[in-house]
Short mmCIF file of C-alpha atoms and ligand atoms in Angstrom, two decimals:
data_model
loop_
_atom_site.label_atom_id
_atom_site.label_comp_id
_atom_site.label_asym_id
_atom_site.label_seq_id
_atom_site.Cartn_x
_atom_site.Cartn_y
_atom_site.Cartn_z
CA UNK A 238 10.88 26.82 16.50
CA UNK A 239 8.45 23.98 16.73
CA UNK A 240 5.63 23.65 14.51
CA UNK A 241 2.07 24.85 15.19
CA UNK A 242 -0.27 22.04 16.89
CA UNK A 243 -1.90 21.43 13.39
CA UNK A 244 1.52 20.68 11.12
CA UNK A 245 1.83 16.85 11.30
CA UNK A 246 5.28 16.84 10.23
CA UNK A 247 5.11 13.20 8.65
CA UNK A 248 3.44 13.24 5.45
CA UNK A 249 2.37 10.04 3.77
CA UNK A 250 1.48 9.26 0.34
CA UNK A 251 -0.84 6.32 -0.71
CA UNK A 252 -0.87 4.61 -4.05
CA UNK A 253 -3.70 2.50 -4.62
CA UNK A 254 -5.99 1.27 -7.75
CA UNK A 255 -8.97 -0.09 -6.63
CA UNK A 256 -12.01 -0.19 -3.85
CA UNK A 257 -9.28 1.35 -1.59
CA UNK A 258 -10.32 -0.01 2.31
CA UNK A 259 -6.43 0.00 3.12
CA UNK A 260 -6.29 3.32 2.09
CA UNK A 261 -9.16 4.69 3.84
CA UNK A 262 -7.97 2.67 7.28
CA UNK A 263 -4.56 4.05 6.74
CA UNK A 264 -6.26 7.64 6.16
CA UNK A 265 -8.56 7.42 9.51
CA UNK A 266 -5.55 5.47 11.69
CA UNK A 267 -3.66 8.76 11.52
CA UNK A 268 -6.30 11.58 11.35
CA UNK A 269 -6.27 10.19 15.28
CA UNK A 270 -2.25 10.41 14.81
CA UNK A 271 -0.99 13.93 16.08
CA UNK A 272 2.33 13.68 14.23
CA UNK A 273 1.79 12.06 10.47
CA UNK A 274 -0.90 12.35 8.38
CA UNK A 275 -2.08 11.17 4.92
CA UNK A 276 -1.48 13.88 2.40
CA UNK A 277 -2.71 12.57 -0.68
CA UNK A 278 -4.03 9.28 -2.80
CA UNK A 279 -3.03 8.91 -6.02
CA UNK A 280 -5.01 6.16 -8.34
CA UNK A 281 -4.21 4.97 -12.01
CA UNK A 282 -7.66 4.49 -12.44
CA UNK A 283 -10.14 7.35 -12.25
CA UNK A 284 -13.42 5.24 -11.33
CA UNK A 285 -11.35 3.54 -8.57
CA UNK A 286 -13.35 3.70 -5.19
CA UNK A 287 -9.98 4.68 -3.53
CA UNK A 288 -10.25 8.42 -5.17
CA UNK A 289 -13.91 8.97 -3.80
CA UNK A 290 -13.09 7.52 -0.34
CA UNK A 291 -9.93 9.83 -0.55
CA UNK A 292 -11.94 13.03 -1.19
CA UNK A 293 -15.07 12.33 1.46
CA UNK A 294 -12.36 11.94 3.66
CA UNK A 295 -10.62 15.53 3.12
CA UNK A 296 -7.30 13.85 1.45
CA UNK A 297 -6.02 15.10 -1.97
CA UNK A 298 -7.05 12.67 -4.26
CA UNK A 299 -5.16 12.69 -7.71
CA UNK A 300 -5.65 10.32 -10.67
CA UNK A 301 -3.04 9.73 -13.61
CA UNK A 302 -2.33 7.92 -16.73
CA UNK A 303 0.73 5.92 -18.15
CA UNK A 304 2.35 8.29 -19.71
CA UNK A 305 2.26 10.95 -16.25
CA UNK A 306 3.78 7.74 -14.37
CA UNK A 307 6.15 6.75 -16.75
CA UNK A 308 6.81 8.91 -19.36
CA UNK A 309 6.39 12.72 -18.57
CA UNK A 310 7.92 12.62 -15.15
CA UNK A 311 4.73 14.04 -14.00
CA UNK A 312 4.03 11.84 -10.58
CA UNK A 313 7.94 12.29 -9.93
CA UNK A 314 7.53 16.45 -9.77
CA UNK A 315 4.26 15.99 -7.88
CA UNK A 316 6.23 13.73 -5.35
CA UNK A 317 8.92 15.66 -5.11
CA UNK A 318 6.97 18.63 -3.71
CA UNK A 319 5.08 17.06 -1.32
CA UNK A 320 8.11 15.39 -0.12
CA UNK A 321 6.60 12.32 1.61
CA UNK A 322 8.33 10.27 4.21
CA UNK A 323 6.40 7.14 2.86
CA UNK A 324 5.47 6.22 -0.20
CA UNK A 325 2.72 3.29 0.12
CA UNK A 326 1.15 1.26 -2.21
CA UNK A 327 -1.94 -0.43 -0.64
CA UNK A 328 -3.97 -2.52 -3.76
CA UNK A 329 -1.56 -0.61 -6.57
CA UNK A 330 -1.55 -2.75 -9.35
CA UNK A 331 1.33 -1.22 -12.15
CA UNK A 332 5.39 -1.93 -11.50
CA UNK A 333 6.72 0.86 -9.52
CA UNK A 334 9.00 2.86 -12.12
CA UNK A 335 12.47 2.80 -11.49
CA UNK A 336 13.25 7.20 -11.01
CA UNK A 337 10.42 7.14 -8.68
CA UNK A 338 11.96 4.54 -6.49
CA UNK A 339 15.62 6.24 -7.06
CA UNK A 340 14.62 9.09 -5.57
CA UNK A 341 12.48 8.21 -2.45
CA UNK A 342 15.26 4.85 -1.47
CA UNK A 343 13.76 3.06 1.33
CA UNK A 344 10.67 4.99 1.31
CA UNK A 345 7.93 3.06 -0.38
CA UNK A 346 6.29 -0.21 0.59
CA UNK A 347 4.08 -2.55 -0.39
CA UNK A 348 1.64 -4.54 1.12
CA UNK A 349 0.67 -8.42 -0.61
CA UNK A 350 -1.81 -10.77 0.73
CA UNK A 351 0.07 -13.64 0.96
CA UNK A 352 3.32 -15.04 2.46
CA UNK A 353 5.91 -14.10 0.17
CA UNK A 354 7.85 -15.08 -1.83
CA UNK A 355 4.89 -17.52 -2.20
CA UNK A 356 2.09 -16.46 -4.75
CA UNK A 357 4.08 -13.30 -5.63
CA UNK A 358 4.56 -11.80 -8.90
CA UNK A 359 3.36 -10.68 -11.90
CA UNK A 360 -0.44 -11.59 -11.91
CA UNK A 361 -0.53 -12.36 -8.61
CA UNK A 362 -2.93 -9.50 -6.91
CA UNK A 363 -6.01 -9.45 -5.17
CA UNK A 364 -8.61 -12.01 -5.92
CA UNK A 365 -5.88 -13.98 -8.23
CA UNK A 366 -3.79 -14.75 -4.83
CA UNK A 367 -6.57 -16.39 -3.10
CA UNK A 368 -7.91 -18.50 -5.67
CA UNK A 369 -4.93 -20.28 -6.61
CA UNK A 370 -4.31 -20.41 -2.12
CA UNK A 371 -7.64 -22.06 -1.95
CA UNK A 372 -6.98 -24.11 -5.65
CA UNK A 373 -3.78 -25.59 -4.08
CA UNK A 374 -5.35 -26.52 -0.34
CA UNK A 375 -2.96 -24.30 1.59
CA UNK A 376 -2.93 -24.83 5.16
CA UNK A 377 -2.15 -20.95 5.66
CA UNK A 378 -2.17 -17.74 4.02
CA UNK A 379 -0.78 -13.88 5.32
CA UNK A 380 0.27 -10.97 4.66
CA UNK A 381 3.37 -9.47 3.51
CA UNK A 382 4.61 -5.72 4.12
CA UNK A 383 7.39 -5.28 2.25
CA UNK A 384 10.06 -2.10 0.60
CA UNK A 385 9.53 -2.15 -3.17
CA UNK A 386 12.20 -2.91 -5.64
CA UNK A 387 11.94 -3.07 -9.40
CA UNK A 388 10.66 -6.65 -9.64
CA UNK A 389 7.12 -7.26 -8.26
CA UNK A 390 6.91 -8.68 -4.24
CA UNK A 391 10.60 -8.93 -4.12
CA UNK A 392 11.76 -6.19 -1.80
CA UNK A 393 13.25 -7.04 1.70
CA UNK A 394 10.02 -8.31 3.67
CA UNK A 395 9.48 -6.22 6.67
CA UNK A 396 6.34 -7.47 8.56
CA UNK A 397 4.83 -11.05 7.85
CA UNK A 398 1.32 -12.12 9.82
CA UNK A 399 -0.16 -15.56 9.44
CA UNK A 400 -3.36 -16.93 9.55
CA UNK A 401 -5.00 -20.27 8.96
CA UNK A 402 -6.88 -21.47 6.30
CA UNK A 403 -9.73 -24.03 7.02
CA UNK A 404 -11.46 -26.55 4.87
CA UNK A 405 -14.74 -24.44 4.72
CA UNK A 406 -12.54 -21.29 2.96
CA UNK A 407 -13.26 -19.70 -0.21
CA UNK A 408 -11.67 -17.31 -1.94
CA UNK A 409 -13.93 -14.85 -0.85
CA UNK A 410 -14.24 -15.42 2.97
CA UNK A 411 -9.66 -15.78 2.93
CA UNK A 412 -9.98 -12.17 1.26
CA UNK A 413 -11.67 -11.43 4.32
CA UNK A 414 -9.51 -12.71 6.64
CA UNK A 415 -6.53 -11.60 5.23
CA UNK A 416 -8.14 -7.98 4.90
CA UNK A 417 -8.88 -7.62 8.48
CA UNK A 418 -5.13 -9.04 9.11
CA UNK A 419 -4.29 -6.11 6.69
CA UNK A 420 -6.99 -3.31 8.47
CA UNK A 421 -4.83 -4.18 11.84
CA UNK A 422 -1.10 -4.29 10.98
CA UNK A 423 -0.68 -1.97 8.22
CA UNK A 424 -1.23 1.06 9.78
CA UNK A 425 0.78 0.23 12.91
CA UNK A 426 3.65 -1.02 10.73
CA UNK A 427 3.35 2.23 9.12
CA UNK A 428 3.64 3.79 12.36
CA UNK A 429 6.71 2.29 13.42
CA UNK A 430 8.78 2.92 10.36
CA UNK A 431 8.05 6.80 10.49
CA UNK A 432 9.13 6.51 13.65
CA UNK A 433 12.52 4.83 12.80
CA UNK A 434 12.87 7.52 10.41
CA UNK A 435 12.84 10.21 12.77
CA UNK A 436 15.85 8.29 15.53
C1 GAR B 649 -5.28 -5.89 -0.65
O1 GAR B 649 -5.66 -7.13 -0.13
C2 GAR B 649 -3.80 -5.88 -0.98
O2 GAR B 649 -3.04 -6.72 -0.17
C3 GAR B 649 -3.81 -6.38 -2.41
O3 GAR B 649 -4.92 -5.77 -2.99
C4 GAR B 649 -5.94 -5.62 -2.00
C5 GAR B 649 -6.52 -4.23 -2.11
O4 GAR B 649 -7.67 -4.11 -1.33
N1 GAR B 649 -2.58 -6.04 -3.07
C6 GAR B 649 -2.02 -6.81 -4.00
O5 GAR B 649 -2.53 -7.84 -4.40
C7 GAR B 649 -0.70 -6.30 -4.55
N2 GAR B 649 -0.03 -7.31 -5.30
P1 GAR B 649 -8.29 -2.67 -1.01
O6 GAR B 649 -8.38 -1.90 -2.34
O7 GAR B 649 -9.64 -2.97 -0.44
O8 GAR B 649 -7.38 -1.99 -0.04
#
């Protein structure tokens, strides 16, 4: 039997921690999408913008602590109901905890804003990435989109874009660029791994 015309049957789970603009382009790329769909955002922070954007936008938006990610097994059991087909962090900020990425193998990814394994790491998020771009006169800068292990930015990479970097740059106006470099790929990379899921 196939499924009613409003069942998506993909279901895609974002992890985020912050303002949350990834997270609310990935939500509106597939409200237009008639076969996946965001199904919730989950934030370790409750004033994060990501929860509010989440909730205008009719997606379940769920915040939790330390001890629910790593401790009480809480996020697992919520995961494990929904039963996403991604898993993706856009801006999350905390290590990934190891049962979490046991059970969903080759399900959760990652997006950095720079070309790893450059300016990856521990530390190295956000803001913190293009300073020390801009600090070290890089010629160019990226993105990354890549399957999370249990070290930070060191999962096979997936999806690199580049861009340049010019002598007028600031941190500021790279975070730009590299967010509208983020805005267009993400969602279509995404796209195309739900889609090798389902062959
Ligand atoms: C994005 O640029 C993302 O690449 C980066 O945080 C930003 C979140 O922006 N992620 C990392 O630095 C992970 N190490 P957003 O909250 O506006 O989507």
């Amino acid at each position: 039997m196939s499924n009613p015309a409003h069942i998506k049957e993909k279901k895609i789970v974002v992890f985020a921690s912050g303002s949350g603009t990834n997270a609310e382009n990935i939500i509106k790329y597939f409200q237009k999408s008639p076969n996946a769909s965001v199904v919730a955002v989950f934030s370790n922070k409750r004033s994060a913008k990501v929860l509010k954007r989440a909730h205008d936008l009719n997606v379940k938006a769920l915040h939790f602590d330390r001890d629910a990610l790593y401790n009480s097994y809480d996020v697992l059991h919520i995961l494990n109901d929904i039963n996403p087909d991604l898993i993706v962090l856009a801006g999350f900020m905390w290590m990934f905890p190891k049962d979490i990425l046991k059970k969903f193998p080759n399900k959760i990814v990652n997006i950095h804003p720079a070309l790893l394994p450059k300016y990856g790491g521990k530390g190295m998020y956000g803001m913190n990435v293009h300073k020390a771009i801009i600090q070290n006169k890089e010629k160019e800068s990226g993105i990354s989109i890549h399957y999370v292990n249990e070290n930070y930015d060191e999962g096979e990479v997936i999806f690199q874009a580049k861009i340049e970097i010019s002598e007028e740059d600031t941190p500021e106006t790279l975070a730009q660029k590299i967010h509208k470099l983020e805005y267009k790929h993400f969602p279509e990379i995404i796209q195309e791994l739900l889609q090798k899921k389902s062959q």
